[in-house]
């Protein structure tokens, strides 16, 4: 599996994403975080791109159901990865559409990403 979710602390959840992200894996990760939102309320998300190769070609990526139904339950999103993915990752996270702030951090800035999530 190229996506794994970990509870870091309080309401912060980390998603490690390796290789090529598939729609099925993203749907599973989304379902897992919905369970946590129902349990604890609003969450802060840290996405860590490790050896990331992009997204599988899938027409369903433009489905905004999760964003519409649960977007207000996300307080902040930090994305950590190789700079080559910055623009695409920000678009994928719908950074311009969200009321919650979304920031991208280079791979070497994990500590800064975690600090920003906590601020």
CSV table of N, CA and C in Angstrom, one decimal:
chain,number,residue,atom,x,y,z
A,1,UNK,N,0.8,-1.2,0.0
A,1,UNK,CA,0.0,0.0,0.0
A,1,UNK,C,0.9,1.2,0.0
A,2,UNK,N,0.5,2.2,-0.8
A,2,UNK,CA,1.4,3.4,-0.9
A,2,UNK,C,0.9,4.5,0.1
A,3,UNK,N,-0.2,4.3,0.8
A,3,UNK,CA,-0.6,5.3,1.8
A,3,UNK,C,-0.8,4.6,3.2
A,4,UNK,N,-0.2,5.2,4.2
A,4,UNK,CA,-0.4,4.8,5.5
A,4,UNK,C,-0.7,6.0,6.4
A,5,UNK,N,-1.7,5.8,7.3
A,5,UNK,CA,-2.1,6.9,8.2
A,5,UNK,C,-1.6,6.6,9.6
A,6,UNK,N,-1.1,7.6,10.3
A,6,UNK,CA,-0.6,7.5,11.7
A,6,UNK,C,-1.1,8.6,12.5
A,7,UNK,N,-1.6,8.3,13.7
A,7,UNK,CA,-2.0,9.4,14.6
A,7,UNK,C,-0.7,9.9,15.3
A,8,UNK,N,-0.4,11.1,15.1
A,8,UNK,CA,0.9,11.7,15.7
A,8,UNK,C,0.7,12.2,17.1
A,9,UNK,N,-0.4,13.0,17.3
A,9,UNK,CA,-0.7,13.6,18.6
A,9,UNK,C,-2.0,14.3,18.5
A,10,UNK,N,-2.6,14.5,19.6
A,10,UNK,CA,-3.8,15.3,19.7
A,10,UNK,C,-4.7,15.1,18.4
A,11,UNK,N,-4.9,16.1,17.6
A,11,UNK,CA,-5.8,16.0,16.4
A,11,UNK,C,-4.9,16.0,15.1
A,12,UNK,N,-3.7,15.6,15.2
A,12,UNK,CA,-2.8,15.6,14.1
A,12,UNK,C,-2.6,14.2,13.6
A,13,UNK,N,-2.8,14.0,12.3
A,13,UNK,CA,-2.7,12.7,11.6
A,13,UNK,C,-1.7,12.9,10.4
A,14,UNK,N,-0.8,11.9,10.3
A,14,UNK,CA,0.2,11.9,9.3
A,14,UNK,C,-0.1,10.8,8.3
A,15,UNK,N,-0.1,11.2,7.0
A,15,UNK,CA,-0.2,10.2,5.9
A,15,UNK,C,1.1,10.1,5.2
A,16,UNK,N,1.7,9.0,5.2
A,16,UNK,CA,2.9,8.7,4.4
A,16,UNK,C,2.5,8.2,3.1
A,17,UNK,N,2.9,8.8,2.0
A,17,UNK,CA,2.5,8.5,0.6
A,17,UNK,C,3.8,8.1,-0.1
A,18,UNK,N,3.8,6.9,-0.6
A,18,UNK,CA,5.0,6.3,-1.3
A,18,UNK,C,4.6,5.9,-2.7
A,19,UNK,N,5.5,6.2,-3.7
A,19,UNK,CA,5.3,5.7,-5.0
A,19,UNK,C,4.1,6.4,-5.7
A,20,UNK,N,3.3,5.7,-6.5
A,20,UNK,CA,2.2,6.3,-7.2
A,20,UNK,C,0.9,6.1,-6.4
A,21,UNK,N,0.3,7.2,-6.1
A,21,UNK,CA,-1.0,7.2,-5.3
A,21,UNK,C,-2.1,6.8,-6.2
A,22,UNK,N,-2.9,5.8,-5.7
A,22,UNK,CA,-4.0,5.3,-6.5
A,22,UNK,C,-5.3,5.9,-5.8
A,23,UNK,N,-6.3,6.0,-6.6
A,23,UNK,CA,-7.6,6.5,-6.1
A,23,UNK,C,-8.2,5.6,-5.0
A,24,UNK,N,-8.0,4.3,-5.2
A,24,UNK,CA,-8.6,3.4,-4.2
A,24,UNK,C,-7.8,3.6,-2.9
A,25,UNK,N,-6.5,3.8,-2.9
A,25,UNK,CA,-5.8,4.0,-1.6
A,25,UNK,C,-6.2,5.3,-1.0
A,26,UNK,N,-6.4,6.3,-1.8
A,26,UNK,CA,-6.8,7.6,-1.3
A,26,UNK,C,-8.2,7.5,-0.7
A,27,UNK,N,-9.0,6.8,-1.3
A,27,UNK,CA,-10.4,6.6,-0.8
A,27,UNK,C,-10.3,5.9,0.6
A,28,UNK,N,-9.5,4.9,0.7
A,28,UNK,CA,-9.3,4.2,2.0
A,28,UNK,C,-8.8,5.1,3.1
A,29,UNK,N,-7.8,5.9,2.7
A,29,UNK,CA,-7.2,6.9,3.7
A,29,UNK,C,-8.3,7.9,4.1
A,30,UNK,N,-9.1,8.4,3.1
A,30,UNK,CA,-10.1,9.4,3.4
A,30,UNK,C,-11.1,8.8,4.4
A,31,UNK,N,-11.5,7.5,4.1
A,31,UNK,CA,-12.5,6.9,5.0
A,31,UNK,C,-11.9,6.7,6.4
A,32,UNK,N,-10.6,6.4,6.6
A,32,UNK,CA,-10.0,6.3,7.9
A,32,UNK,C,-10.0,7.6,8.6
A,33,UNK,N,-9.7,8.7,7.9
A,33,UNK,CA,-9.7,10.0,8.6
A,33,UNK,C,-11.1,10.5,8.9
A,34,UNK,N,-12.1,10.1,8.1
A,34,UNK,CA,-13.5,10.4,8.5
A,34,UNK,C,-13.9,9.7,9.8
A,35,UNK,N,-13.5,8.5,10.0
A,35,UNK,CA,-13.7,7.8,11.3
A,35,UNK,C,-13.1,8.6,12.4
A,36,UNK,N,-11.9,9.1,12.3
A,36,UNK,CA,-11.3,9.9,13.3
A,36,UNK,C,-12.0,11.2,13.5
A,37,UNK,N,-12.5,11.9,12.5
A,37,UNK,CA,-13.2,13.1,12.6
A,37,UNK,C,-14.5,12.9,13.4
A,38,UNK,N,-15.1,11.8,13.1
A,38,UNK,CA,-16.4,11.5,13.9
A,38,UNK,C,-16.1,11.3,15.4
A,39,UNK,N,-14.9,10.7,15.6
A,39,UNK,CA,-14.5,10.4,17.0
A,39,UNK,C,-14.0,11.7,17.7
A,40,UNK,N,-13.1,12.5,17.1
A,40,UNK,CA,-12.5,13.6,17.9
A,40,UNK,C,-12.9,15.0,17.4
A,41,UNK,N,-13.5,15.1,16.2
A,41,UNK,CA,-13.8,16.4,15.7
A,41,UNK,C,-12.8,16.9,14.7
A,42,UNK,N,-12.5,18.1,14.6
A,42,UNK,CA,-11.6,18.7,13.6
A,42,UNK,C,-10.2,18.1,13.7
A,43,UNK,N,-9.5,18.0,12.5
A,43,UNK,CA,-8.2,17.4,12.5
A,43,UNK,C,-7.2,18.3,11.7
A,44,UNK,N,-6.0,18.0,11.9
A,44,UNK,CA,-4.9,18.7,11.2
A,44,UNK,C,-4.1,17.6,10.5
A,45,UNK,N,-3.8,17.8,9.2
A,45,UNK,CA,-3.2,16.7,8.4
A,45,UNK,C,-1.8,17.0,7.9
A,46,UNK,N,-1.0,16.0,8.0
A,46,UNK,CA,0.4,16.1,7.5
A,46,UNK,C,0.6,15.0,6.5
A,47,UNK,N,0.8,15.4,5.2
A,47,UNK,CA,1.1,14.5,4.2
A,47,UNK,C,2.6,14.5,3.9
A,48,UNK,N,3.2,13.3,3.9
A,48,UNK,CA,4.6,13.2,3.7
A,48,UNK,C,4.8,12.4,2.4
A,49,UNK,N,5.4,13.0,1.4
A,49,UNK,CA,5.6,12.3,0.1
A,49,UNK,C,7.0,11.7,0.1
A,50,UNK,N,7.0,10.4,0.1
A,50,UNK,CA,8.3,9.7,0.2
A,50,UNK,C,8.5,8.9,-1.1
A,51,UNK,N,9.5,9.2,-1.9
A,51,UNK,CA,9.7,8.6,-3.2
A,51,UNK,C,8.5,8.7,-4.0
A,52,UNK,N,7.8,9.8,-3.9
A,52,UNK,CA,6.5,10.0,-4.6
A,52,UNK,C,6.7,10.0,-6.1
A,53,UNK,N,5.8,9.3,-6.8
A,53,UNK,CA,5.9,9.3,-8.3
A,53,UNK,C,4.7,9.9,-9.0
A,54,UNK,N,3.7,10.4,-8.2
A,54,UNK,CA,2.6,11.1,-8.7
A,54,UNK,C,1.3,10.3,-8.5
A,55,UNK,N,0.3,10.6,-9.3
A,55,UNK,CA,-1.1,10.0,-9.1
A,55,UNK,C,-1.4,9.1,-10.3
A,56,UNK,N,-2.1,8.0,-10.0
A,56,UNK,CA,-2.5,7.2,-11.1
A,56,UNK,C,-3.4,7.9,-12.0
A,57,UNK,N,-3.4,7.6,-13.2
A,57,UNK,CA,-4.4,8.2,-14.2
A,57,UNK,C,-5.8,7.7,-13.9
A,58,UNK,N,-6.6,8.6,-13.5
A,58,UNK,CA,-8.0,8.2,-13.1
A,58,UNK,C,-8.9,9.4,-13.2
A,59,UNK,N,-10.0,9.2,-13.9
A,59,UNK,CA,-10.9,10.3,-14.2
A,59,UNK,C,-11.6,10.8,-12.9
A,60,UNK,N,-11.7,9.9,-11.9
A,60,UNK,CA,-12.4,10.2,-10.7
A,60,UNK,C,-11.7,11.1,-9.7
A,61,UNK,N,-10.5,11.5,-10.0
A,61,UNK,CA,-9.8,12.4,-9.1
A,61,UNK,C,-10.5,13.8,-8.9
A,62,UNK,N,-11.3,14.2,-9.8
A,62,UNK,CA,-12.0,15.4,-9.7
A,62,UNK,C,-13.3,15.4,-8.9
A,63,UNK,N,-13.5,14.2,-8.2
A,63,UNK,CA,-14.7,14.0,-7.4
A,63,UNK,C,-14.5,14.8,-6.1
A,64,UNK,N,-15.3,15.8,-5.8
A,64,UNK,CA,-15.1,16.7,-4.6
A,64,UNK,C,-16.0,16.3,-3.5
A,65,UNK,N,-16.6,15.1,-3.5
A,65,UNK,CA,-17.5,14.7,-2.4
A,65,UNK,C,-16.8,14.8,-1.0
A,66,UNK,N,-15.6,14.3,-0.9
A,66,UNK,CA,-14.9,14.3,0.4
A,66,UNK,C,-14.8,15.8,0.9
A,67,UNK,N,-14.3,16.6,0.0
A,67,UNK,CA,-14.1,18.1,0.3
A,67,UNK,C,-15.4,18.7,0.7
A,68,UNK,N,-16.4,18.5,0.0
A,68,UNK,CA,-17.7,19.1,0.3
A,68,UNK,C,-18.3,18.6,1.6
A,69,UNK,N,-18.2,17.3,1.9
A,69,UNK,CA,-18.8,16.7,3.1
A,69,UNK,C,-17.9,16.9,4.3
A,70,UNK,N,-16.6,17.0,4.2
A,70,UNK,CA,-15.7,17.0,5.4
A,70,UNK,C,-14.7,18.1,5.4
A,71,UNK,N,-14.7,19.0,4.4
A,71,UNK,CA,-13.7,20.0,4.3
A,71,UNK,C,-13.6,20.9,5.5
A,72,UNK,N,-14.8,21.2,6.1
A,72,UNK,CA,-14.8,22.1,7.3
A,72,UNK,C,-14.3,21.4,8.6
A,73,UNK,N,-14.0,20.1,8.5
A,73,UNK,CA,-13.5,19.4,9.6
A,73,UNK,C,-12.0,19.4,9.7
A,74,UNK,N,-11.4,20.0,8.6
A,74,UNK,CA,-9.9,20.0,8.5
A,74,UNK,C,-9.4,21.4,8.8
A,75,UNK,N,-8.6,21.6,9.9
A,75,UNK,CA,-8.1,22.9,10.3
A,75,UNK,C,-6.9,23.3,9.5
A,76,UNK,N,-6.0,22.4,9.2
A,76,UNK,CA,-4.8,22.8,8.5
A,76,UNK,C,-4.2,21.6,7.8
A,77,UNK,N,-3.5,21.8,6.7
A,77,UNK,CA,-2.9,20.7,5.9
A,77,UNK,C,-1.5,21.2,5.6
A,78,UNK,N,-0.5,20.3,6.0
A,78,UNK,CA,0.9,20.5,5.7
A,78,UNK,C,1.3,19.4,4.7
A,79,UNK,N,2.0,19.7,3.7
A,79,UNK,CA,2.5,18.7,2.7
A,79,UNK,C,4.0,18.8,2.7
A,80,UNK,N,4.7,17.7,2.9
A,80,UNK,CA,6.1,17.7,3.0
A,80,UNK,C,6.6,16.8,1.8
A,81,UNK,N,7.5,17.3,1.0
A,81,UNK,CA,7.9,16.5,-0.1
A,81,UNK,C,9.0,17.2,-1.0
A,82,UNK,N,9.3,16.5,-2.1
A,82,UNK,CA,10.3,17.1,-3.0
A,82,UNK,C,9.6,18.3,-3.7
A,83,UNK,N,10.4,19.3,-3.9
A,83,UNK,CA,9.9,20.6,-4.4
A,83,UNK,C,9.3,20.4,-5.8
A,84,UNK,N,9.7,19.4,-6.6
A,84,UNK,CA,9.1,19.2,-7.9
A,84,UNK,C,7.6,18.9,-7.8
A,85,UNK,N,7.1,18.5,-6.7
A,85,UNK,CA,5.6,18.2,-6.5
A,85,UNK,C,4.8,19.3,-5.9
A,86,UNK,N,5.5,20.4,-5.6
A,86,UNK,CA,4.8,21.5,-4.9
A,86,UNK,C,3.5,22.0,-5.6
A,87,UNK,N,3.6,22.4,-6.8
A,87,UNK,CA,2.4,23.0,-7.5
A,87,UNK,C,1.3,22.0,-7.6
A,88,UNK,N,1.6,20.8,-8.1
A,88,UNK,CA,0.6,19.7,-8.2
A,88,UNK,C,0.0,19.3,-6.9
A,89,UNK,N,0.8,19.2,-5.9
A,89,UNK,CA,0.3,18.8,-4.6
A,89,UNK,C,-0.6,19.9,-4.0
A,90,UNK,N,-0.3,21.1,-4.2
A,90,UNK,CA,-1.2,22.2,-3.7
A,90,UNK,C,-2.5,22.2,-4.5
A,91,UNK,N,-2.5,21.9,-5.8
A,91,UNK,CA,-3.7,21.8,-6.6
A,91,UNK,C,-4.5,20.6,-6.1
A,92,UNK,N,-3.8,19.5,-5.9
A,92,UNK,CA,-4.5,18.3,-5.5
A,92,UNK,C,-5.2,18.5,-4.1
A,93,UNK,N,-4.6,19.2,-3.2
A,93,UNK,CA,-5.1,19.5,-1.9
A,93,UNK,C,-6.2,20.6,-2.0
A,94,UNK,N,-6.5,21.1,-3.1
A,94,UNK,CA,-7.5,22.2,-3.3
A,94,UNK,C,-7.2,23.4,-2.4
A,95,UNK,N,-5.9,23.7,-2.4
A,95,UNK,CA,-5.4,24.8,-1.5
A,95,UNK,C,-6.2,26.1,-1.7
A,96,UNK,N,-6.5,26.4,-3.0
A,96,UNK,CA,-7.1,27.7,-3.3
A,96,UNK,C,-8.6,27.7,-2.9
A,97,UNK,N,-9.2,26.5,-2.7
A,97,UNK,CA,-10.6,26.4,-2.4
A,97,UNK,C,-10.9,26.3,-1.0
A,98,UNK,N,-10.0,25.9,-0.2
A,98,UNK,CA,-10.2,25.6,1.2
A,98,UNK,C,-10.2,26.9,2.1
A,99,UNK,N,-11.0,26.9,3.1
A,99,UNK,CA,-10.9,27.9,4.1
A,99,UNK,C,-9.7,27.6,5.1
A,100,UNK,N,-9.4,26.4,5.2
A,100,UNK,CA,-8.2,26.0,6.0
A,100,UNK,C,-6.9,26.2,5.3
A,101,UNK,N,-5.9,26.7,6.0
A,101,UNK,CA,-4.6,26.9,5.3
A,101,UNK,C,-3.9,25.6,4.9
A,102,UNK,N,-3.3,25.7,3.8
A,102,UNK,CA,-2.5,24.6,3.2
A,102,UNK,C,-1.1,25.1,2.9
A,103,UNK,N,-0.1,24.4,3.4
A,103,UNK,CA,1.3,24.9,3.1
A,103,UNK,C,2.1,23.7,2.7
A,104,UNK,N,3.1,23.9,1.8
A,104,UNK,CA,4.0,22.9,1.3
A,104,UNK,C,5.4,23.2,1.9
A,105,UNK,N,6.0,22.2,2.3
A,105,UNK,CA,7.4,22.3,2.9
A,105,UNK,C,8.3,21.3,2.2
A,106,UNK,N,9.5,21.7,2.0
A,106,UNK,CA,10.5,20.8,1.3
A,106,UNK,C,10.8,19.6,2.3
A,107,UNK,N,11.3,18.5,1.7
A,107,UNK,CA,11.5,17.3,2.5
A,107,UNK,C,12.4,17.5,3.7
A,108,UNK,N,13.3,18.4,3.7
A,108,UNK,CA,14.2,18.7,4.8
A,108,UNK,C,13.6,19.5,5.9
A,109,UNK,N,12.3,19.9,5.7
A,109,UNK,CA,11.7,20.9,6.7
A,109,UNK,C,10.5,20.2,7.5
A,110,UNK,N,10.7,18.9,7.8
A,110,UNK,CA,9.6,18.2,8.6
A,110,UNK,C,9.3,18.9,9.9
A,111,UNK,N,10.4,19.3,10.6
A,111,UNK,CA,10.2,20.0,11.9
A,111,UNK,C,9.4,21.3,11.7
A,112,UNK,N,9.7,22.0,10.7
A,112,UNK,CA,8.9,23.3,10.4
A,112,UNK,C,7.5,23.0,10.1
A,113,UNK,N,7.2,21.9,9.3
A,113,UNK,CA,5.8,21.5,9.0
A,113,UNK,C,5.1,21.2,10.2
A,114,UNK,N,5.7,20.4,11.1
A,114,UNK,CA,5.0,20.0,12.4
A,114,UNK,C,4.7,21.2,13.2
A,115,UNK,N,5.7,22.1,13.3
A,115,UNK,CA,5.5,23.4,14.1
A,115,UNK,C,4.4,24.2,13.6
A,116,UNK,N,4.3,24.3,12.2
A,116,UNK,CA,3.3,25.1,11.6
A,116,UNK,C,1.9,24.5,11.9
A,117,UNK,N,1.8,23.1,11.8
A,117,UNK,CA,0.6,22.5,12.1
A,117,UNK,C,0.1,22.8,13.5
A,118,UNK,N,1.0,22.9,14.4
A,118,UNK,CA,0.6,23.1,15.8
A,118,UNK,C,0.3,24.6,16.1
A,119,UNK,N,0.7,25.5,15.2
A,119,UNK,CA,0.5,26.9,15.5
A,119,UNK,C,-1.0,27.3,15.4
